[in-house]
PDB file of C-alpha atoms in Angstrom:
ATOM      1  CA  UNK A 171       2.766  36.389 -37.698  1.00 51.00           C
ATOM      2  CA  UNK A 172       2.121  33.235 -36.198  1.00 50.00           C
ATOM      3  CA  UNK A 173       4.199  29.735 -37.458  1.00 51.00           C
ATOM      4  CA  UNK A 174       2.244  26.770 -37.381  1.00 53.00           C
ATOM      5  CA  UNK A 175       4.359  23.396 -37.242  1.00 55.00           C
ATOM      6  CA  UNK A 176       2.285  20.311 -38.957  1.00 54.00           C
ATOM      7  CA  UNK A 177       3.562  16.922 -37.515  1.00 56.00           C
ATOM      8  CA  UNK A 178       3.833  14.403 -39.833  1.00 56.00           C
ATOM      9  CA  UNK A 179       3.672  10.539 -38.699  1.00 59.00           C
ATOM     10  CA  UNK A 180       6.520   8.090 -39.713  1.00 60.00           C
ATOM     11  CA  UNK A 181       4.584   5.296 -41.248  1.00 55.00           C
ATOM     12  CA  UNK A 182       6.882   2.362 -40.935  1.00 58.00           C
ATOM     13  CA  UNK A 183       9.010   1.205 -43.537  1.00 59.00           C
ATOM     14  CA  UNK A 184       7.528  -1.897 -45.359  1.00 61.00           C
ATOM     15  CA  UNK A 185       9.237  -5.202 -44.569  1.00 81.00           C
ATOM     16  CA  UNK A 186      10.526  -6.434 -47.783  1.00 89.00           C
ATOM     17  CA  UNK A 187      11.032 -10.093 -48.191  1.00 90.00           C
ATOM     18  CA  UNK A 188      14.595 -11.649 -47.934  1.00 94.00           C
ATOM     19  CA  UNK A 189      16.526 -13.508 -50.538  1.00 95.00           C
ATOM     20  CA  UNK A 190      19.408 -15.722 -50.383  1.00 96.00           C
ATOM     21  CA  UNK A 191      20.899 -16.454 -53.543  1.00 97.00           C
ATOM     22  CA  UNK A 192      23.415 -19.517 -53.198  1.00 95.00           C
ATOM     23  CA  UNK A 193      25.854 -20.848 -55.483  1.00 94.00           C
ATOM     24  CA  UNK A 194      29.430 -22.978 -54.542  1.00 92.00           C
ATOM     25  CA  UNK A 195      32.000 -20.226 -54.498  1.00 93.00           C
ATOM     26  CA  UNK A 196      29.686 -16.888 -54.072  1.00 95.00           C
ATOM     27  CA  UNK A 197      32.234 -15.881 -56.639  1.00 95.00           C
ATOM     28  CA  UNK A 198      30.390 -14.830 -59.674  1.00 97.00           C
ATOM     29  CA  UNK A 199      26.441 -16.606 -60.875  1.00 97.00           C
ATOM     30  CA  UNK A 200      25.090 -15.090 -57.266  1.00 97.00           C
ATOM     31  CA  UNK A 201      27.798 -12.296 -56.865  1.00 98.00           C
ATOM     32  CA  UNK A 202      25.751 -11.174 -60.261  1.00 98.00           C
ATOM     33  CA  UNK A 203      22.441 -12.379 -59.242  1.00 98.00           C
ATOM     34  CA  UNK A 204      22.673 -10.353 -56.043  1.00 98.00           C
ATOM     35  CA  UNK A 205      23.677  -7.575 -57.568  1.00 98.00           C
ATOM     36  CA  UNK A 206      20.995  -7.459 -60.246  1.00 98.00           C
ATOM     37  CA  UNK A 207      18.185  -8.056 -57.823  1.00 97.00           C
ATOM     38  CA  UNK A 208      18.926  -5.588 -55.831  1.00 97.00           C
ATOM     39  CA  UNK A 209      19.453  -3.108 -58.941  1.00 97.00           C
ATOM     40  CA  UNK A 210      16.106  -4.240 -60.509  1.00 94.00           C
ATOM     41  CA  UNK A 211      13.987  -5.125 -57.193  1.00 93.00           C
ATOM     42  CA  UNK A 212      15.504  -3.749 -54.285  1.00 92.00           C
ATOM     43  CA  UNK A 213      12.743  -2.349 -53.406  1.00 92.00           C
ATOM     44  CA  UNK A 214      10.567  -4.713 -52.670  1.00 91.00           C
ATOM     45  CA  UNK A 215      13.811  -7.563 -51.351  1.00 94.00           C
ATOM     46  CA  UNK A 216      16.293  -7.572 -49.272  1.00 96.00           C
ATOM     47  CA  UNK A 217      19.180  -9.318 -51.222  1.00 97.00           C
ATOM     48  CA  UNK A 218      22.028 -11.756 -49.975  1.00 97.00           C
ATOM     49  CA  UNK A 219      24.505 -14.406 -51.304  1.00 97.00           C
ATOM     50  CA  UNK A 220      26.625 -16.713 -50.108  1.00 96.00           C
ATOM     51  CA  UNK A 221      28.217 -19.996 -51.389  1.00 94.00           C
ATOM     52  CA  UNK A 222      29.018 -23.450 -49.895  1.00 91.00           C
ATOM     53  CA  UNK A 223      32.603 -23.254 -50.576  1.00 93.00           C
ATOM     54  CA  UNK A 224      33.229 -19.480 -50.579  1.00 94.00           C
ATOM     55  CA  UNK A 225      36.457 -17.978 -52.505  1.00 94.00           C
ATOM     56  CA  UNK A 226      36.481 -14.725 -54.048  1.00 95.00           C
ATOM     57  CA  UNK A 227      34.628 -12.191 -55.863  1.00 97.00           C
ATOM     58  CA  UNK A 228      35.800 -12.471 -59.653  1.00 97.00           C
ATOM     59  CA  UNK A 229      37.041  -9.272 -61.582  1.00 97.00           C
ATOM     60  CA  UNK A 230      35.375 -10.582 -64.416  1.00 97.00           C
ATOM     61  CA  UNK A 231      31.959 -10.630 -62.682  1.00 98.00           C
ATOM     62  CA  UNK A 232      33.055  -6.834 -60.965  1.00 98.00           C
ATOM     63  CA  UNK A 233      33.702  -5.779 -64.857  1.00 98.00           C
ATOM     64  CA  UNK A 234      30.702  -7.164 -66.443  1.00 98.00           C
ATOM     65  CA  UNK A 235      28.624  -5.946 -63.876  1.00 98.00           C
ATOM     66  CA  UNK A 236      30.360  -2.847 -63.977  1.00 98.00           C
ATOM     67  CA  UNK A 237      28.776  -2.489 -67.966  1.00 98.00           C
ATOM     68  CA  UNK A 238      25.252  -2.631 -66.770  1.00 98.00           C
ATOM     69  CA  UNK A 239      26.475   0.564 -64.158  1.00 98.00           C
ATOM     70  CA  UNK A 240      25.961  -1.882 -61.317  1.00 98.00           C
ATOM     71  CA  UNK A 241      28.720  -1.894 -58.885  1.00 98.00           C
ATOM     72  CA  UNK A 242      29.817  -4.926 -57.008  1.00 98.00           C
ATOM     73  CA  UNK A 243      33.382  -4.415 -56.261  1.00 97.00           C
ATOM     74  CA  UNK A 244      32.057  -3.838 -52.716  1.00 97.00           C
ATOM     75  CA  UNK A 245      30.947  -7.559 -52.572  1.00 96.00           C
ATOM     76  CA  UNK A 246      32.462 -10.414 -50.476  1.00 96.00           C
ATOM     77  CA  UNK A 247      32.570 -14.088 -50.609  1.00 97.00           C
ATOM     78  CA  UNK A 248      30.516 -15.293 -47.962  1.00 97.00           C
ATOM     79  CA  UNK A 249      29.612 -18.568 -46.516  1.00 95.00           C
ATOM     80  CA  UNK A 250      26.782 -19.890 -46.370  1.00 93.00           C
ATOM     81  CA  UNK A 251      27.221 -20.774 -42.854  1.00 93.00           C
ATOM     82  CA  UNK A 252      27.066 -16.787 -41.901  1.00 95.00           C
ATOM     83  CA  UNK A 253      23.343 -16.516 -42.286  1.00 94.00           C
ATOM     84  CA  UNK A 254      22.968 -19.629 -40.535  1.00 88.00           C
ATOM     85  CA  UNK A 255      19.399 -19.750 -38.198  1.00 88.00           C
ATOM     86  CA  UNK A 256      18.552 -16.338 -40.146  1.00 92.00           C
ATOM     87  CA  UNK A 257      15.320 -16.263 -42.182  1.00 91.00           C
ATOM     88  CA  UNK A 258      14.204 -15.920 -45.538  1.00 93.00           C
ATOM     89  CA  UNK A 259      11.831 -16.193 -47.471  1.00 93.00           C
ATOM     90  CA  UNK A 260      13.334 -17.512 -50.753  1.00 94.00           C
ATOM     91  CA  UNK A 261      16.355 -19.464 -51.225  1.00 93.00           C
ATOM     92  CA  UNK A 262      17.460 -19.393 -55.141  1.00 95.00           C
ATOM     93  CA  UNK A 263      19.754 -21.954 -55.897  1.00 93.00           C
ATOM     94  CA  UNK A 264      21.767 -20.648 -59.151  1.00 95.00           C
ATOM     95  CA  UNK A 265      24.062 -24.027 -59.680  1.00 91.00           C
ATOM     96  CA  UNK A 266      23.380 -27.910 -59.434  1.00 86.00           C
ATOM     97  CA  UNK A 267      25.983 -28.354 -56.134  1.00 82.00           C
ATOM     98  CA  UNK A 268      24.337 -25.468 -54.113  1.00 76.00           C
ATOM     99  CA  UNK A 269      21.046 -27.455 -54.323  1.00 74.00           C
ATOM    100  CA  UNK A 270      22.184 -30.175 -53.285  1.00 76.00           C
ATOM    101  CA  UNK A 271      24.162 -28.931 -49.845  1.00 72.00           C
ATOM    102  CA  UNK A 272      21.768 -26.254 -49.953  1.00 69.00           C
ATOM    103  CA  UNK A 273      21.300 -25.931 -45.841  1.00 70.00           C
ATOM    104  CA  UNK A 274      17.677 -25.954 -44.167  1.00 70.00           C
ATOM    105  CA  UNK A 275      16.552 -22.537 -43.357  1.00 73.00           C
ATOM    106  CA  UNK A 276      13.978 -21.971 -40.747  1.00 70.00           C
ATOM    107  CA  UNK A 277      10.489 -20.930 -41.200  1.00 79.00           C
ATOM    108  CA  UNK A 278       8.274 -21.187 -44.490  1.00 87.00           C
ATOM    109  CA  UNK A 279      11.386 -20.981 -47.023  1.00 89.00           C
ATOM    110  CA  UNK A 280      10.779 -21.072 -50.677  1.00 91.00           C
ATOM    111  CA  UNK A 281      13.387 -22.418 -52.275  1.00 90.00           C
ATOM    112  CA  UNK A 282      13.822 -22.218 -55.951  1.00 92.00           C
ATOM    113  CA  UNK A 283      16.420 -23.624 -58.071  1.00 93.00           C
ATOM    114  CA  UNK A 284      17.787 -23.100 -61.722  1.00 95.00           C
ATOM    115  CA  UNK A 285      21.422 -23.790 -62.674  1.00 95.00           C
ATOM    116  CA  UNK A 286      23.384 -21.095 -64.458  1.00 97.00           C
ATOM    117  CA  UNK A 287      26.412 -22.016 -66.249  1.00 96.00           C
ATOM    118  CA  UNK A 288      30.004 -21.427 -64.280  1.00 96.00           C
ATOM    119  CA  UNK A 289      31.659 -18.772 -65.953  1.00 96.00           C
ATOM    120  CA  UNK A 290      34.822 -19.001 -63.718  1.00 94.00           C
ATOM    121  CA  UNK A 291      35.945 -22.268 -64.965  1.00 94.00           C
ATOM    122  CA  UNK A 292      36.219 -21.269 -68.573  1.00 94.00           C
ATOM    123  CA  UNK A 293      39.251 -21.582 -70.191  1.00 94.00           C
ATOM    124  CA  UNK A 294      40.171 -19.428 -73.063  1.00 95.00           C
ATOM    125  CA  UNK A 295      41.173 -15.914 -73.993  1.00 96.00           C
ATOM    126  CA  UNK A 296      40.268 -13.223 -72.090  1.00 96.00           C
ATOM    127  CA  UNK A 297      37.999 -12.243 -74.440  1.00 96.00           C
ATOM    128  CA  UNK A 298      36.038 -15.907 -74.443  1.00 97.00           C
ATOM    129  CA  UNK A 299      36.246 -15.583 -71.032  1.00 97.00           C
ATOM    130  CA  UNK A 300      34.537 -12.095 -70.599  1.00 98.00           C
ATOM    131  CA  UNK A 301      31.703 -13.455 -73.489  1.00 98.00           C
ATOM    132  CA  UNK A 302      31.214 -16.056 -70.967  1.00 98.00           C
ATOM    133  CA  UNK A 303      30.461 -13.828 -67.874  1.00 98.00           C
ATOM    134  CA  UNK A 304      28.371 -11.358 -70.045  1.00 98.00           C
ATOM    135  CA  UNK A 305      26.363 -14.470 -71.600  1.00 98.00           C
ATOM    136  CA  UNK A 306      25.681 -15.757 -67.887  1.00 98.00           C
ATOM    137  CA  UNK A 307      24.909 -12.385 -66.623  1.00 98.00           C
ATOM    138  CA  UNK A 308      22.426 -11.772 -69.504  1.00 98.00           C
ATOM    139  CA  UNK A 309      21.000 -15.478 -68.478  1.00 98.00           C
ATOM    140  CA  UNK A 310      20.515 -14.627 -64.950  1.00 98.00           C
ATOM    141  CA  UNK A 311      18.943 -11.266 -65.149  1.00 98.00           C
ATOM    142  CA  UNK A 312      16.347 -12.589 -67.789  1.00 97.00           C
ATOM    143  CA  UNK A 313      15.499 -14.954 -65.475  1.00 97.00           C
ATOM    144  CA  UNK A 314      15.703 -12.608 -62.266  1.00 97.00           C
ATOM    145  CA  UNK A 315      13.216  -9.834 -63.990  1.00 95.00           C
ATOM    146  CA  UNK A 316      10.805 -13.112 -64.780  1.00 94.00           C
ATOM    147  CA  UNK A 317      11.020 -14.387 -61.436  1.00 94.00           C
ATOM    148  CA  UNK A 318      10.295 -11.287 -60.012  1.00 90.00           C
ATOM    149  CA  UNK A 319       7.362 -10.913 -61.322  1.00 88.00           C
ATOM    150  CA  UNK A 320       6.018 -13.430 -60.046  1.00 87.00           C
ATOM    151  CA  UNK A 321       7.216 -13.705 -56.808  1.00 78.00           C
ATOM    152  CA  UNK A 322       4.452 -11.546 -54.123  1.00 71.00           C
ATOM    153  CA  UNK A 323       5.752  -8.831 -52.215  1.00 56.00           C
ATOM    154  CA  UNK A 324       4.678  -8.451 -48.944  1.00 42.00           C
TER     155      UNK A 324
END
């Protein structure tokens, strides 16, 4: 009985484009947005946030997200200033302040910006509050699974 062992080659793994999604306290719009884009297109991105005045990771944005079965209670507040001289290929910009102290990035950056509501300075209920967070997470994955489309993967 003879064995015969077939080799197979490793074809290398694709490189998938990187996004940084920036908002002013990486505390919920791109704590959501990162988790959503990597639920829905990690794949074909490699997925990031930060904020320009970093706090914490909201429980409201861990719950909501928590609905869709995406898990983000792993997630940190980062500053922006960690991926500092890294590049990317997209910046998204999800509120008006991270726009505009939105840092340069080297390389040919795309950045792209739409402002999302700020569901962490609603006042109310917990219940208004939670409608809130699910509204803006509804708003922001619409607009992810739009974007995506369009965007080219390498």
């Amino acid at each position: 009985m003879s064995s015969s062992l077939t080799l197979k080659k490793k074809l290398p793994m694709p490189v998938k484009n990187r996004i940084l999604i920036l908002c002013t306290g990486n505390s919920a719009r791109s704590q959501m947005a990162e988790g959503l884009l990597r639920h829905e297109a990690g794949e074909r991105f490699e997925v990031f946030s930060a904020g320009t005045k970093p706090s914490h990771v909201r429980p409201e944005a861990i719950a909501v997200m928590r609905e869709l079965g995406i898990d983000i209670s792993g997630h940190r507040s980062k500053s922006v200033d960690e991926f500092a001289g890294q590049q990317f290929e997209y910046v998204l910009t999800v509120c008006d302040n991270a726009k505009e102290s939105c840092p340069i990035f080297p390389g040919k950056v795309i950045t792209i910006h739409r402002n999302f509501e700020d569901p962490a300075v609603v006042q109310g209920s917990e219940e208004e509050r939670f409608a809130v967070f699910r509204r803006v997470r509804d708003e922001i994955r619409d607009y992810l699974r739009e974007l995506t489309q369009r965007l080219p993967a390498i």
